[in-house]
Coordinates of C-alpha atoms and ligand atoms in Angstrom, one line a residue:
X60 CA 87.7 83.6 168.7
X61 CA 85.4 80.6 166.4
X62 CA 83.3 83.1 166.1
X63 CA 85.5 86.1 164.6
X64 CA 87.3 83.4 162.5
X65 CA 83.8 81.9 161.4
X66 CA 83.4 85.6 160.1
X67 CA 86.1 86.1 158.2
X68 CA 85.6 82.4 156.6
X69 CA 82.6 83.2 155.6
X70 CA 83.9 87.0 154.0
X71 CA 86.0 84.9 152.2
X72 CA 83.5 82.3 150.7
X73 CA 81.0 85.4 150.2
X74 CA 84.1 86.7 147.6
X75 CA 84.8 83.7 146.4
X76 CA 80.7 83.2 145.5
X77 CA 80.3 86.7 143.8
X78 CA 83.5 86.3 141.5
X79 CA 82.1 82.4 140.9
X80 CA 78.7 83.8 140.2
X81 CA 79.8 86.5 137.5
X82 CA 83.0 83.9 136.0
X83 CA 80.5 81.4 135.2
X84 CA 80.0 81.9 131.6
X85 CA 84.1 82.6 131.5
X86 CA 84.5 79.4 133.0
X87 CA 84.6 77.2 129.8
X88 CA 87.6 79.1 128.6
X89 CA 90.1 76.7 129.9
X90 CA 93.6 75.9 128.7
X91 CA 93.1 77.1 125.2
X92 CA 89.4 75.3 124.9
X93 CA 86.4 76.6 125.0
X94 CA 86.4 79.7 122.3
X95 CA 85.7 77.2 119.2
X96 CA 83.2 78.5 117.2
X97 CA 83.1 82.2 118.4
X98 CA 82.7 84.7 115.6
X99 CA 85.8 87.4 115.9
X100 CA 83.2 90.3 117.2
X101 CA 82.1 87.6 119.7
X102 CA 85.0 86.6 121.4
X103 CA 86.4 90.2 121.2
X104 CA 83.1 91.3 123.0
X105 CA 83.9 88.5 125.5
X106 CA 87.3 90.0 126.1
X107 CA 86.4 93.1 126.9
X108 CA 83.8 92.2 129.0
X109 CA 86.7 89.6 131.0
X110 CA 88.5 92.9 131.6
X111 CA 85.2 94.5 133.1
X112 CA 85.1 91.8 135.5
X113 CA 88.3 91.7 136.3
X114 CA 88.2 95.2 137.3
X115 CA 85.6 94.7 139.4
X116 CA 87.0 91.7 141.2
X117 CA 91.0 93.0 141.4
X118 CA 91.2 96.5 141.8
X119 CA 91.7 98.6 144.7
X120 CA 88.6 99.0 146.3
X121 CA 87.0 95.4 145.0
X122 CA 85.8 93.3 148.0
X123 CA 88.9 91.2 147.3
X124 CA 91.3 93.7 147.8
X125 CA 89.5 94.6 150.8
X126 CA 90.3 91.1 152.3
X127 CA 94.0 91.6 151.8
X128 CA 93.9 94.9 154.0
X129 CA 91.7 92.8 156.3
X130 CA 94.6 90.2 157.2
X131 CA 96.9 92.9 159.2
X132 CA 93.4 93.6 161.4
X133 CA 92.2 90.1 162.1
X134 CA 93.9 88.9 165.6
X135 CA 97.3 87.8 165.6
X136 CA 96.5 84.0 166.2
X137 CA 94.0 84.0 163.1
X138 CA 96.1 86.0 161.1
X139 CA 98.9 82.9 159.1
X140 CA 95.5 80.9 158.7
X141 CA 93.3 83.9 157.4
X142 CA 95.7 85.4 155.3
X143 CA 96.7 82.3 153.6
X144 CA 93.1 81.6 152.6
X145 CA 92.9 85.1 151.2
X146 CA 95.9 84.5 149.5
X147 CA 94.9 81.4 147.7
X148 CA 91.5 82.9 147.0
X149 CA 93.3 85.5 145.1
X150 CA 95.8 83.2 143.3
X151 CA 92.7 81.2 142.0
X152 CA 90.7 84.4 140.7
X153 CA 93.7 85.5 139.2
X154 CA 94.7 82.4 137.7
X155 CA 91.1 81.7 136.1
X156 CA 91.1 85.1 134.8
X157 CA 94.2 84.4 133.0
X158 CA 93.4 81.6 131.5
X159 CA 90.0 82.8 130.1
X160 CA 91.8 85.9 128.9
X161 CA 94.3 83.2 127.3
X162 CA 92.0 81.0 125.9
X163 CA 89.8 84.2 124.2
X164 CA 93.0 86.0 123.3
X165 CA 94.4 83.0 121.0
X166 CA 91.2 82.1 119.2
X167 CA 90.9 86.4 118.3
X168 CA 94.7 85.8 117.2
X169 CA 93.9 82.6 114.9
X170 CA 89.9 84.4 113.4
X171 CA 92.7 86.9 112.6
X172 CA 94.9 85.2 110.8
X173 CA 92.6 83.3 109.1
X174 CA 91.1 86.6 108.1
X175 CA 93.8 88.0 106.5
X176 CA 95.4 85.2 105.1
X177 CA 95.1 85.7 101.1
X178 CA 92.4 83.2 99.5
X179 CA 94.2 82.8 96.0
X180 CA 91.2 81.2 94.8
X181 CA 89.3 83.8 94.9
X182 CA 88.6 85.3 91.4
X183 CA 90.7 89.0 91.2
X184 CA 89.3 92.5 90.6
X185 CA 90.4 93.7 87.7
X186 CA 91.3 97.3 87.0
X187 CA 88.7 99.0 84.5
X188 CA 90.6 99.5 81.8
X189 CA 90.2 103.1 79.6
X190 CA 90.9 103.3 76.3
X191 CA 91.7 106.2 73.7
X192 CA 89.3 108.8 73.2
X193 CA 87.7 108.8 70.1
X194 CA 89.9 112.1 68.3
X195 CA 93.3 110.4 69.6
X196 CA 92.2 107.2 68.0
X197 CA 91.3 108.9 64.5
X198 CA 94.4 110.9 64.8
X199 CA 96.5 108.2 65.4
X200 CA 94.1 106.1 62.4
X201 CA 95.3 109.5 60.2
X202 CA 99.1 109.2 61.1
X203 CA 99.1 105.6 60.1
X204 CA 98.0 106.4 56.7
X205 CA 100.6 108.9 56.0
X206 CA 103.2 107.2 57.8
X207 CA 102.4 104.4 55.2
X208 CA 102.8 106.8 52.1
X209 CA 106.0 107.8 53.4
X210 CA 105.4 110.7 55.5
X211 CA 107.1 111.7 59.4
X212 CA 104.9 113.4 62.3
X213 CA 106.4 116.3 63.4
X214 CA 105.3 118.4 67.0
X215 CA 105.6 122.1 67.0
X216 CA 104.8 124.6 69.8
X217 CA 100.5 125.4 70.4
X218 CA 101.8 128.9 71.5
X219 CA 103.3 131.2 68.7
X220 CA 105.7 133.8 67.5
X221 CA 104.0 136.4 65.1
X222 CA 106.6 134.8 62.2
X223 CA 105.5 131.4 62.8
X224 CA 102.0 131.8 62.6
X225 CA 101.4 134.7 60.2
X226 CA 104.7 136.6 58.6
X227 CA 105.8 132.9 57.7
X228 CA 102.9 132.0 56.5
X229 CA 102.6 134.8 53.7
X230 CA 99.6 136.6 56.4
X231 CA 100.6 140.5 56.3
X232 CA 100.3 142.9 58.7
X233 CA 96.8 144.3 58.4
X234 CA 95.8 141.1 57.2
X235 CA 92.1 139.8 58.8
X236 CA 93.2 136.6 59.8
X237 CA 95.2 138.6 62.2
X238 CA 92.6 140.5 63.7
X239 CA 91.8 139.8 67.3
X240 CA 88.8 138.9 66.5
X241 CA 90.1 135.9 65.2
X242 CA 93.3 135.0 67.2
X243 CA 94.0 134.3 70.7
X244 CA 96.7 136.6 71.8
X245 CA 99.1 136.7 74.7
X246 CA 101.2 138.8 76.2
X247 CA 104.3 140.5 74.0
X248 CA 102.8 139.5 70.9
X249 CA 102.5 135.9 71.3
X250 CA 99.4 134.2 70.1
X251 CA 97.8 130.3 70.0
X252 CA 98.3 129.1 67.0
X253 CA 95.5 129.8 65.3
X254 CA 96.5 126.8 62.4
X255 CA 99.0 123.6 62.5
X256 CA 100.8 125.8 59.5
X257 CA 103.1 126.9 61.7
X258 CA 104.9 123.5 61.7
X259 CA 105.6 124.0 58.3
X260 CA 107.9 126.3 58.7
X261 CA 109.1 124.6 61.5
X262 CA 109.5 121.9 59.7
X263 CA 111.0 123.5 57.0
X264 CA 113.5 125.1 59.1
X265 CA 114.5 121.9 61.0
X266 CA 114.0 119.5 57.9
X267 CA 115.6 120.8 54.5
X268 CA 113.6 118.9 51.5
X269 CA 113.1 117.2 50.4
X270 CA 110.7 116.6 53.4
X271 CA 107.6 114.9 53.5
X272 CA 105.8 115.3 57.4
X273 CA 102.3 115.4 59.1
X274 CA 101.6 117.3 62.3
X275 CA 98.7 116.4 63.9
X276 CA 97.2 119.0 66.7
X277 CA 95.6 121.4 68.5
X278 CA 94.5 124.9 67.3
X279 CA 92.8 128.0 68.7
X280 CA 89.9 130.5 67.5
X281 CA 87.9 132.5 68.7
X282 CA 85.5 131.2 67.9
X283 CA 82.2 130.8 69.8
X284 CA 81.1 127.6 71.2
X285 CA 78.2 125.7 68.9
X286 CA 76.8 122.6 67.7
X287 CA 80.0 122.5 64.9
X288 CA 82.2 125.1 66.2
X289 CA 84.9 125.2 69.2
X290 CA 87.6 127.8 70.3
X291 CA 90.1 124.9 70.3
X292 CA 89.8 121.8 68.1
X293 CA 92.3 119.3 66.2
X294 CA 93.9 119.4 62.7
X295 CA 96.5 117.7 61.0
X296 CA 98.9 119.6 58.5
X297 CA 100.2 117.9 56.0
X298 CA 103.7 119.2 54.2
X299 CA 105.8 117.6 51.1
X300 CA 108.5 119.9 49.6
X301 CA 110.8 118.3 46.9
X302 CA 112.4 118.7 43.2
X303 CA 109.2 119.1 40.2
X304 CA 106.4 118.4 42.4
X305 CA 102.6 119.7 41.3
X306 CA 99.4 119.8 41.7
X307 CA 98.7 116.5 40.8
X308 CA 100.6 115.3 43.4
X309 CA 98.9 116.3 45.9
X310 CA 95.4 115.7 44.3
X311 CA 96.7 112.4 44.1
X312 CA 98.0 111.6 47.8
X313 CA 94.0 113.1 49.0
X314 CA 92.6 110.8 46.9
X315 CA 94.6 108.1 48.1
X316 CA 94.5 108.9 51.7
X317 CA 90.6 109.2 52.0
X318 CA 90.2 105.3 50.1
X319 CA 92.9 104.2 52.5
X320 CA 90.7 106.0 55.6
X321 CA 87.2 105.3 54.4
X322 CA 87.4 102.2 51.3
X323 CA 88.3 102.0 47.6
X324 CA 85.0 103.0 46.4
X325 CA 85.8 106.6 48.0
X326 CA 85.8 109.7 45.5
X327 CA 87.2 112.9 45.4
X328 CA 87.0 116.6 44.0
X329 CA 88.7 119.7 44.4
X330 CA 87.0 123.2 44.4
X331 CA 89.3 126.4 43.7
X332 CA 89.7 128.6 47.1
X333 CA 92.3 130.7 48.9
X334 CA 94.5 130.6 51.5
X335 CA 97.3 132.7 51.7
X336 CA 100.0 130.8 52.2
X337 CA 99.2 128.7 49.1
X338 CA 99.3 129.5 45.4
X339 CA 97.2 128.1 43.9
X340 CA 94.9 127.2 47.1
X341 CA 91.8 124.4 47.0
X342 CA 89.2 122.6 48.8
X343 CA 89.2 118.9 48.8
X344 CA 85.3 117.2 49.0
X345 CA 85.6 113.3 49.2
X346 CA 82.3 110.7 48.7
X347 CA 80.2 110.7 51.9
X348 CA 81.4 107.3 53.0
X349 CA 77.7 106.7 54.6
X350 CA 75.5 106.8 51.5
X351 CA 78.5 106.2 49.2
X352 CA 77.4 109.6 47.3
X353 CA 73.6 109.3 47.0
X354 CA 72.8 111.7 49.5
X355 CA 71.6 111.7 52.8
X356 CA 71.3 113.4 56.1
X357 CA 75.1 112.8 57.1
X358 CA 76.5 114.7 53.9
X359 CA 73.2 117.0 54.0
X360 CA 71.9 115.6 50.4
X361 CA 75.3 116.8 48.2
X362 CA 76.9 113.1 48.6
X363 CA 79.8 114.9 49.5
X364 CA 81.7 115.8 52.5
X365 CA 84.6 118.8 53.1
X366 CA 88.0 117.0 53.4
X367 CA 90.0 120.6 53.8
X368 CA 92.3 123.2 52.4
X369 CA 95.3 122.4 50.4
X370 CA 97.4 124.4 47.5
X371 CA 100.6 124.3 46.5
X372 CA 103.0 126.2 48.8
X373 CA 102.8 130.0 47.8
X374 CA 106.4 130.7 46.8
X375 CA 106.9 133.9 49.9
X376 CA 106.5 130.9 52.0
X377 CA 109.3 129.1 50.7
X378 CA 111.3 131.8 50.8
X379 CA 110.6 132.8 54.1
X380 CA 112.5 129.3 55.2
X381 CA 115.3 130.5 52.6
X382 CA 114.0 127.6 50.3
X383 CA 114.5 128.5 46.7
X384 CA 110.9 128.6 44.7
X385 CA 113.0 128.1 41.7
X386 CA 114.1 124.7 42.5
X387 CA 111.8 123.9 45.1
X388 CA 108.0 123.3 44.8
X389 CA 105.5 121.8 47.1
X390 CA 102.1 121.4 48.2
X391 CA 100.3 121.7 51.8
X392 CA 97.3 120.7 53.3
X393 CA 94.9 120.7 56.4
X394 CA 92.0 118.2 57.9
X395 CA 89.4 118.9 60.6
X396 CA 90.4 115.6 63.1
X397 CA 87.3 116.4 65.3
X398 CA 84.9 117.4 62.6
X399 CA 85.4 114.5 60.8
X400 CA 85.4 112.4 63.9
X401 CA 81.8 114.1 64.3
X402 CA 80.7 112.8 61.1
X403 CA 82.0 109.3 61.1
X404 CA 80.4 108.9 64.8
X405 CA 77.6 110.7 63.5
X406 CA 77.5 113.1 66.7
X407 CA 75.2 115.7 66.9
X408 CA 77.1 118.3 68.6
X409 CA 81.3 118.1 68.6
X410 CA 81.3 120.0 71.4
X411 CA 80.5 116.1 73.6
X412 CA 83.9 115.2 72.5
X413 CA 85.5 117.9 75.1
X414 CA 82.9 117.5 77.5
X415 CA 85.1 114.9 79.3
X416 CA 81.9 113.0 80.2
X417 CA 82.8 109.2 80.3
X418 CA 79.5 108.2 79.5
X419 CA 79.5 109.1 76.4
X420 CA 83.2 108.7 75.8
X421 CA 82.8 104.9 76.9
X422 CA 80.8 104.1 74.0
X423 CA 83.9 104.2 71.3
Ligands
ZN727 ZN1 75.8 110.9 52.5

């Protein structure tokens, strides 16, 4: 009988060794002490490894579990005594593993907190912050001007009717600036506008004069890509209709616009041209605002660089809206927004302005 019960004492101690042997470095996690100064990877590694251990020393076939299927073999006058020391054993290992498990558990609750808890002294990211590119900021530099003299924007569609951008605009049938060579078309006889014109009639239409209005945007050739040339590209139109005006007028709000864009000390001139929805049509030339008119690479030598057409509006144009000539008169014009952008940023090629490439765009 000693002997048999000597056995299973000993069975019990041998347990109680090998979980004592493998708990010891668990064994300072006590009450909620112990897991000071344990990084958050640490004491989750610790954790995990607690659950290992506890595996091996609780589940079904550990040698503790084996114990408890032990007390229903030992002899009937052992058994209260044996399975009571099982049964503390077990409540012990138990008990320390939980309050290791506890101990880790609340220290990887508080790194957590700590973690995540917002530092307001920190200093904040800021968003990078865009800005305009460079032919929306001239174009909007350009609206200000006119706005100043007096003038409304106006909007009008980029895809066209035949009247709008041609008929309208005095431009035959037969006419070369209709030639698909030239033009963009679409489908049932739509095209791109190949000129911001078309808002002059639009305007015209909407508007009755006296009307003063810009329209700044895009227009369509096709034309094919180069250092100076674009299928698409930015204009502004520029349209006053009202009682006795001339051609002074206009040479006059040019001149004024280019030394309210470029400085006081800007000059202008005016070539004879034609267009055919102006009568009579001219080319505006305004001081190279780099070498003030001396010459140099910028304005190729001449001192002068090309502002754009203008003319007074060609009387079938007028009529067109139902405006009378006879009491009517007014004059039109039209600037290059990204050639002149070009210039004044001095760019090689004006094709980098639709290249979308930030890098370059960051520098304006
Ligand atoms: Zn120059």
């Amino acid at each position: 009988m000693s002997s048999e019960a000597v056995d299973h004492d000993a069975q019990v101690e041998a347990v109680r060794e090998a979980f004592e042997r493998e708990f010891g470095r668990f064994a300072r996690f006590r009450a909620g002490e112990g897991a000071e100064g344990l990084s958050l990877g640490e004491a989750e590694t610790l954790l995990r490894e607690l659950a290992e251990l506890r595996t091996r020393h609780t589940a079904k076939k550990s040698a503790l579990a084996q114990l408890m299927k032990l007390i229903g073999r030992v002899p009937a006058e052992e058994r209260a005594a044996f399975g009571q020391r099982v049964q503390v054993l077990n409540g012990e290992v138990t008990a320390r593993l939980d309050e290791a498990q506890e101990a880790l558990k609340a220290h990887v609750g508080r790194l957590k907190i700590e973690r995540e808890r917002l530092d307001v002294t920190l200093p904040g990211r800021r968003p990078r912050r865009g800005h305009l590119h460079p032919v929306t900021q001239l174009r909007q530099r350009i609206e200000d001007v006119f706005v100043s003299m007096g003038y409304a924007v106006e909007d009008g569609p980029e895809v066209e009717t035949d009247f709008y951008n041609f008929t309208a605009l005095n431009i035959p049938e037969l006419h070369p600036a209709r030639s698909p060579q030239d033009t963009f078309y679409t489908t049932d006889g739509l095209s791109l506008r190949s000129q911001t014109s078309t808002v002059q009639i639009h305007a015209m239409q909407r508007r009755r004069p006296p009307l003063r209005v810009v329209a700044p945007g895009r227009v369509f050739r096709r034309d094919t890509p180069d250092a100076t040339h674009n299928p698409m590209f930015f204009q502004v139109e520029g349209l006053l209709v009202d009682r006795g005006i001339n051609m002074g007028h206009l040479k006059g709000t040019l001149s004024e616009f280019v030394r309210r864009l470029f400085g006081a000390q800007t000059r202008t001139r005016f070539r004879p041209s034609y267009f055919p929805f102006t009568e009579p049509s001219m080319e505006a030339d305004y001081s190279c605002f780099k070498c003030n008119g001396r010459g140099c690479r910028l304005c190729k030598g001449s001192g002068w660089i090309e502002l754009g057409g203008s003319g007074m509006v060609h009387p079938n144009v007028l009529r067109a809206v139902e405006i009378d000539p006879e009491e009517f008169s007014g004059f039109a014009f039209g600037l290059g927004i990204d050639r002149m952008c070009g210039l004044m940023y001095e760019l090689d090629d004006i094709r980098l302005l639709f290249e979308n490439d930030v890098r370059f765009l960051e520098q304006f």
